[in-house]
Structure formats: C-alpha cells, structure tokens
C-alpha cells in the first residue's frame, strides 16, 4: 500500500518537503496516514542530514483534520502507538476514542518537538485538526485561498483540540484566541496574516517554494544552534520568570560554544575581515 505521506529531499537531503497526499479526501488524516506521519517524523528526527522541514498538502486543501468517515476503532497501528493492543481489546467506546485522539495529538506534538524547524505551507483550508496541524509548526506561510478555523464548537465538541488551546493563545493572544475558538468561525489568509498567525500570504504558485527558501535560509546555520534555538525559544514561551528563561539561555549558549561551530565562525570572520 502506498503511503499518503510523501517526502521529497532537496539540497542533498537538508530540506525535507512532507506532503499529505489524499486530495480526494481533503488530505484528511485516517489511521494509515497518521501511522505514516508518525514513522516519517521519527525518521526525520533521527536523521542529522535533515536541517529543516516543509509541510504542505496536495491539491487545494491543506488538511481537513481527522477523516470523519473512519471509525474510532480504525485509528489503530501497532507501529504508531504502544496502546494498540489495549485499543483492540477495549470494550468501552471511550477507551477506543481516547486512543484515536492520542494517535493524532501525539503526531502534532512530535512536529512541535522535532529538532528541525517545521514550516507550514498552507495551500488551502486548514480547519479542525488541520488547523491544529498548522499551529504545531514553527512558521506558517499561506496561499491567498487558505482558510483557518477551530470549528468543533459548531458541532457540540470543545474547540480545545489537538493542541489548539495551547498554541493559538501563544501565537495571537488570549483574547483573540478566545474569540476564534468560541465562535468557531472560519477566517481567511488575509486575516491570518493581520493577526500574526501566518508570516506571509503568497499569491500564485510560489507558496511551497517560498517555504523552501525560508527552510534553506535556516539550514544555512549550524544545526545544533538551530536545534537549541527552536527548543529554547518554545521552552521560554512558558518560562515562569525572566530568571528561569535566562538560566535556560545561559546553559544553552555554553553548550553551543563547545561544538566548535563558534570557533570556526570567528575564524571565518577574521579571515573575511583581513586584507584581500
């Protein structure tokens, strides 16, 4: 069976372009797609050659979230979750549903925790779980026809889903996040850019290339420095105090000086600054 997650390696493997390839289903995430996503993310995280990741969807939709035509018990894969055997035996629907929820949520957590920066190229609708997927990425670009929304509240389910209630207030502020989540309204790319949710709206066919260009810019820096910058920044978003943030920064900076990258950079700077 061919995977619904495709990966294209660029620049000798430094850039990984990850595409959700289920356009006829709005790139919705069923169990097989989520299992493939888990395996792909684990492979990327363990590959030192990969320096940055771009995530997008095939066709005119970024991701429609969970595949609503799949039953909760279908979200089972022994390679993706350690709870699969429990899931298969469980008689209580809540156990099966919880396992299905965890399978998707933990994939988005992996994106957030990935050592490489992840750039979303939102090529169309990103609603429900698709919205949460975009939020889990570090940087977002959008096409002019992209749309976003935490829509579950419309159907009697909490809009706090798959990390949305964690990421959205940190990205756009608590009051604006509350309005978006409590109304469940779908908003366009222009508004997403205006509130700082996306970095830029890209017209025409250049969306993925724009994201790749940013990935190349990031990949030009020493990988450990990039990893530590991503990890420390997101940790300090939750820092309880300035002192805590400074302590984490200080330890990170000292670790980075021990890699040899700093000495090499200073040597190159001195060589460039010398007489020609």
Tab-separated table of C-alpha atoms in Angstrom:
chain	number	residue	atom	x	y	z
A	1	UNK	CA	0.000	0.000	0.000
A	2	UNK	CA	1.428	3.348	-0.971
A	3	UNK	CA	1.795	5.897	1.798
A	4	UNK	CA	-0.386	9.001	1.899
A	5	UNK	CA	2.652	10.884	3.249
A	6	UNK	CA	5.266	11.674	0.616
A	7	UNK	CA	8.687	13.117	1.355
A	8	UNK	CA	10.885	14.919	-1.148
A	9	UNK	CA	14.506	15.518	-0.158
A	10	UNK	CA	16.168	18.664	-1.505
A	11	UNK	CA	19.687	20.094	-1.281
A	12	UNK	CA	21.339	16.770	-0.622
A	13	UNK	CA	18.728	15.824	1.960
A	14	UNK	CA	18.991	19.019	4.023
A	15	UNK	CA	15.402	20.046	3.257
A	16	UNK	CA	12.524	17.573	3.635
A	17	UNK	CA	9.235	18.533	1.960
A	18	UNK	CA	6.491	16.470	3.591
A	19	UNK	CA	3.203	16.355	1.671
A	20	UNK	CA	-0.114	14.920	2.818
A	21	UNK	CA	-1.283	13.194	-0.336
A	22	UNK	CA	-5.003	12.421	-0.013
A	23	UNK	CA	-6.511	15.193	-2.144
A	24	UNK	CA	-9.781	13.324	-2.804
A	25	UNK	CA	-10.385	13.215	0.968
A	26	UNK	CA	-9.275	16.810	1.575
A	27	UNK	CA	-5.983	15.435	2.923
A	28	UNK	CA	-7.905	14.195	5.957
A	29	UNK	CA	-5.929	12.050	8.362
A	30	UNK	CA	-7.042	8.452	8.708
A	31	UNK	CA	-5.236	5.822	10.750
A	32	UNK	CA	-2.861	4.737	7.967
A	33	UNK	CA	-1.925	8.337	7.194
A	34	UNK	CA	-1.306	9.110	10.864
A	35	UNK	CA	0.803	5.977	11.248
A	36	UNK	CA	2.840	7.004	8.200
A	37	UNK	CA	3.168	10.527	9.618
A	38	UNK	CA	4.487	9.168	12.923
A	39	UNK	CA	7.049	6.998	11.144
A	40	UNK	CA	8.125	9.839	8.850
A	41	UNK	CA	8.597	12.258	11.741
A	42	UNK	CA	10.594	9.695	13.720
A	43	UNK	CA	12.818	9.120	10.693
A	44	UNK	CA	13.384	12.836	10.153
A	45	UNK	CA	14.077	13.499	13.822
A	46	UNK	CA	16.734	10.812	13.809
A	47	UNK	CA	18.418	11.964	10.583
A	48	UNK	CA	21.193	14.534	11.178
A	49	UNK	CA	21.291	15.357	7.457
A	50	UNK	CA	17.813	16.932	7.600
A	51	UNK	CA	18.080	20.576	8.624
A	52	UNK	CA	14.552	21.915	8.043
A	53	UNK	CA	11.110	20.576	7.118
A	54	UNK	CA	8.267	21.952	4.992
A	55	UNK	CA	4.749	20.555	5.482
A	56	UNK	CA	2.006	21.032	2.887
A	57	UNK	CA	-0.977	19.299	1.306
A	58	UNK	CA	-1.537	18.010	-2.199
A	59	UNK	CA	-4.261	19.805	-4.152
A	60	UNK	CA	-6.403	22.682	-2.933
A	61	UNK	CA	-6.759	21.718	0.757
A	62	UNK	CA	-4.010	21.782	3.376
A	63	UNK	CA	-5.661	19.346	5.788
A	64	UNK	CA	-9.284	18.732	6.761
A	65	UNK	CA	-8.299	17.159	10.079
A	66	UNK	CA	-9.472	13.701	11.062
A	67	UNK	CA	-11.121	11.575	8.417
A	68	UNK	CA	-14.712	11.615	9.677
A	69	UNK	CA	-15.601	8.580	7.563
A	70	UNK	CA	-13.193	6.466	9.596
A	71	UNK	CA	-14.492	4.881	12.791
A	72	UNK	CA	-12.565	5.489	16.006
A	73	UNK	CA	-11.563	1.823	16.202
A	74	UNK	CA	-9.897	2.195	12.796
A	75	UNK	CA	-7.289	4.510	14.313
A	76	UNK	CA	-5.052	1.642	15.317
A	77	UNK	CA	-1.492	0.952	14.291
A	78	UNK	CA	0.968	-1.055	16.351
A	79	UNK	CA	3.892	0.882	14.863
A	80	UNK	CA	2.386	4.230	15.834
A	81	UNK	CA	1.025	3.730	19.343
A	82	UNK	CA	2.032	1.466	22.236
A	83	UNK	CA	-1.619	1.260	23.243
A	84	UNK	CA	-2.789	-0.518	20.085
A	85	UNK	CA	-3.249	-3.920	21.725
A	86	UNK	CA	-5.219	-2.359	24.571
A	87	UNK	CA	-7.256	-0.480	21.999
A	88	UNK	CA	-8.102	-3.644	20.098
A	89	UNK	CA	-9.304	-5.404	23.260
A	90	UNK	CA	-11.166	-2.458	24.738
A	91	UNK	CA	-14.928	-2.804	25.011
A	92	UNK	CA	-15.533	0.724	26.289
A	93	UNK	CA	-16.004	3.234	23.438
A	94	UNK	CA	-14.321	5.959	25.495
A	95	UNK	CA	-11.085	3.946	25.573
A	96	UNK	CA	-11.114	3.456	21.810
A	97	UNK	CA	-11.943	7.106	21.177
A	98	UNK	CA	-9.230	8.270	23.588
A	99	UNK	CA	-6.648	6.126	21.793
A	100	UNK	CA	-7.719	7.590	18.437
A	101	UNK	CA	-7.443	11.107	19.849
A	102	UNK	CA	-3.984	10.387	21.223
A	103	UNK	CA	-2.762	8.951	17.920
A	104	UNK	CA	-3.374	12.276	16.169
A	105	UNK	CA	-2.453	14.603	19.035
A	106	UNK	CA	0.877	12.882	19.616
A	107	UNK	CA	1.783	13.298	15.935
A	108	UNK	CA	1.275	17.052	16.228
A	109	UNK	CA	3.309	17.070	19.436
A	110	UNK	CA	6.136	15.369	17.524
A	111	UNK	CA	6.073	18.196	14.980
A	112	UNK	CA	6.321	20.776	17.755
A	113	UNK	CA	9.147	18.845	19.443
A	114	UNK	CA	11.033	17.967	16.249
A	115	UNK	CA	14.625	19.173	16.448
A	116	UNK	CA	14.378	20.631	12.946
A	117	UNK	CA	12.261	23.751	12.364
A	118	UNK	CA	8.990	22.959	10.593
A	119	UNK	CA	7.450	25.404	8.121
A	120	UNK	CA	3.810	25.013	7.089
A	121	UNK	CA	2.883	25.927	3.519
A	122	UNK	CA	-0.873	26.188	3.997
A	123	UNK	CA	-2.197	25.736	0.477
A	124	UNK	CA	-5.923	25.739	1.266
A	125	UNK	CA	-8.375	25.014	4.059
A	126	UNK	CA	-6.843	24.191	7.448
A	127	UNK	CA	-9.768	23.510	9.756
A	128	UNK	CA	-10.284	21.393	12.860
A	129	UNK	CA	-7.335	19.041	13.162
A	130	UNK	CA	-5.814	20.641	10.068
A	131	UNK	CA	-5.811	23.969	11.899
A	132	UNK	CA	-4.078	22.312	14.856
A	133	UNK	CA	-1.504	20.826	12.473
A	134	UNK	CA	-0.659	24.263	11.089
A	135	UNK	CA	-0.419	25.689	14.610
A	136	UNK	CA	2.044	22.968	15.653
A	137	UNK	CA	4.541	24.134	13.018
A	138	UNK	CA	7.124	26.803	13.847
A	139	UNK	CA	6.453	29.110	10.886
A	140	UNK	CA	3.430	29.390	8.609
A	141	UNK	CA	3.003	30.714	5.056
A	142	UNK	CA	-0.396	30.681	3.362
A	143	UNK	CA	-1.783	30.855	-0.140
A	144	UNK	CA	-4.333	33.565	-0.888
A	145	UNK	CA	-7.137	30.970	-0.841
A	146	UNK	CA	-6.143	29.433	2.502
A	147	UNK	CA	-8.640	29.427	5.341
A	148	UNK	CA	-8.434	28.561	9.019
A	149	UNK	CA	-10.813	27.653	11.808
A	150	UNK	CA	-11.289	25.831	15.118
A	151	UNK	CA	-14.723	24.595	14.084
A	152	UNK	CA	-15.568	21.775	16.506
A	153	UNK	CA	-17.627	24.016	18.784
A	154	UNK	CA	-20.204	24.218	15.972
A	155	UNK	CA	-20.872	20.504	16.415
A	156	UNK	CA	-21.115	20.425	20.189
A	157	UNK	CA	-17.485	19.462	20.806
A	158	UNK	CA	-14.884	21.620	22.536
A	159	UNK	CA	-12.703	23.763	20.289
A	160	UNK	CA	-9.802	22.849	22.592
A	161	UNK	CA	-8.397	20.104	20.417
A	162	UNK	CA	-5.035	18.681	19.334
A	163	UNK	CA	-3.015	21.475	20.950
A	164	UNK	CA	-5.131	24.354	19.650
A	165	UNK	CA	-5.823	25.761	23.119
A	166	UNK	CA	-2.076	25.697	23.827
A	167	UNK	CA	-0.682	27.119	20.593
A	168	UNK	CA	-3.300	29.629	19.485
A	169	UNK	CA	-3.233	31.947	22.551
A	170	UNK	CA	0.562	31.996	22.410
A	171	UNK	CA	0.540	32.925	18.729
A	172	UNK	CA	-2.245	35.532	18.582
A	173	UNK	CA	-3.001	36.406	22.226
A	174	UNK	CA	-5.586	35.019	24.635
A	175	UNK	CA	-8.445	37.399	23.810
A	176	UNK	CA	-8.220	36.889	20.056
A	177	UNK	CA	-7.818	33.136	20.514
A	178	UNK	CA	-10.924	33.085	22.711
A	179	UNK	CA	-12.957	34.863	20.033
A	180	UNK	CA	-11.817	32.469	17.305
A	181	UNK	CA	-12.401	29.350	19.395
A	182	UNK	CA	-15.725	30.398	20.933
A	183	UNK	CA	-17.270	31.447	17.624
A	184	UNK	CA	-15.767	28.626	15.557
A	185	UNK	CA	-15.713	30.950	12.587
A	186	UNK	CA	-13.563	30.280	9.533
A	187	UNK	CA	-11.260	33.150	8.603
A	188	UNK	CA	-9.184	33.843	5.524
A	189	UNK	CA	-5.465	34.167	4.832
A	190	UNK	CA	-5.521	37.957	4.932
A	191	UNK	CA	-6.875	37.946	8.478
A	192	UNK	CA	-4.422	35.214	9.461
A	193	UNK	CA	-1.569	37.457	8.305
A	194	UNK	CA	-3.040	40.520	10.016
A	195	UNK	CA	-3.156	38.782	13.405
A	196	UNK	CA	0.317	37.292	13.005
A	197	UNK	CA	-0.780	33.693	12.587
A	198	UNK	CA	0.942	33.398	9.200
A	199	UNK	CA	4.160	35.122	8.255
A	200	UNK	CA	3.135	35.956	4.696
A	201	UNK	CA	0.388	35.366	2.147
A	202	UNK	CA	1.886	34.120	-1.120
A	203	UNK	CA	-0.061	34.680	-4.314
A	204	UNK	CA	0.087	32.328	-7.272
A	205	UNK	CA	2.040	29.095	-7.422
A	206	UNK	CA	5.044	30.082	-5.330
A	207	UNK	CA	3.822	29.036	-1.873
A	208	UNK	CA	5.871	25.881	-1.367
A	209	UNK	CA	8.929	27.455	-2.992
A	210	UNK	CA	8.635	30.400	-0.590
A	211	UNK	CA	8.593	27.985	2.342
A	212	UNK	CA	11.563	26.094	0.878
A	213	UNK	CA	13.502	29.350	0.530
A	214	UNK	CA	12.947	30.044	4.229
A	215	UNK	CA	13.968	26.478	5.057
A	216	UNK	CA	17.200	26.997	3.089
A	217	UNK	CA	17.881	30.224	4.971
A	218	UNK	CA	17.535	28.363	8.267
A	219	UNK	CA	19.514	25.341	7.049
A	220	UNK	CA	22.476	27.608	6.320
A	221	UNK	CA	23.176	27.884	10.050
A	222	UNK	CA	24.940	25.254	12.201
A	223	UNK	CA	22.390	22.531	13.024
A	224	UNK	CA	22.967	22.370	16.767
A	225	UNK	CA	22.485	26.133	17.078
A	226	UNK	CA	19.213	25.859	15.148
A	227	UNK	CA	18.016	22.951	17.286
A	228	UNK	CA	18.855	24.753	20.529
A	229	UNK	CA	17.274	27.995	19.323
A	230	UNK	CA	13.994	26.261	18.480
A	231	UNK	CA	13.920	24.242	21.682
A	232	UNK	CA	14.908	27.108	23.977
A	233	UNK	CA	12.501	29.589	22.417
A	234	UNK	CA	9.496	27.315	22.855
A	235	UNK	CA	10.557	26.380	26.394
A	236	UNK	CA	10.867	30.029	27.337
A	237	UNK	CA	7.424	30.854	25.970
A	238	UNK	CA	6.291	29.001	29.104
A	239	UNK	CA	9.048	30.313	31.391
A	240	UNK	CA	7.677	31.231	34.830
A	241	UNK	CA	10.134	34.104	35.215
A	242	UNK	CA	12.884	36.046	33.471
A	243	UNK	CA	15.416	34.359	35.747
A	244	UNK	CA	14.245	30.944	34.620
A	245	UNK	CA	14.486	31.985	30.960
A	246	UNK	CA	17.985	33.408	31.457
A	247	UNK	CA	19.163	30.234	33.172
A	248	UNK	CA	17.951	28.102	30.256
A	249	UNK	CA	19.540	30.516	27.751
A	250	UNK	CA	22.855	30.592	29.601
A	251	UNK	CA	23.151	26.805	29.698
A	252	UNK	CA	22.182	26.551	26.042
A	253	UNK	CA	24.766	29.145	24.984
A	254	UNK	CA	27.530	27.407	26.915
A	255	UNK	CA	26.621	24.061	25.329
A	256	UNK	CA	26.688	25.617	21.868
A	257	UNK	CA	30.178	27.053	22.395
A	258	UNK	CA	31.502	23.535	22.936
A	259	UNK	CA	30.548	22.256	19.478
A	260	UNK	CA	33.365	24.049	17.648
A	261	UNK	CA	30.947	25.991	15.459
A	262	UNK	CA	31.657	29.242	17.315
A	263	UNK	CA	35.432	28.990	16.875
A	264	UNK	CA	35.015	28.174	13.186
A	265	UNK	CA	32.662	31.136	12.722
A	266	UNK	CA	35.063	33.546	14.421
A	267	UNK	CA	37.958	32.215	12.351
A	268	UNK	CA	35.970	32.716	9.155
A	269	UNK	CA	35.004	36.227	10.252
A	270	UNK	CA	38.629	37.156	10.916
A	271	UNK	CA	39.655	35.740	7.542
A	272	UNK	CA	36.944	37.728	5.745
A	273	UNK	CA	37.843	40.894	7.626
A	274	UNK	CA	41.532	40.663	6.776
A	275	UNK	CA	43.368	42.235	3.872
A	276	UNK	CA	42.358	40.914	0.451
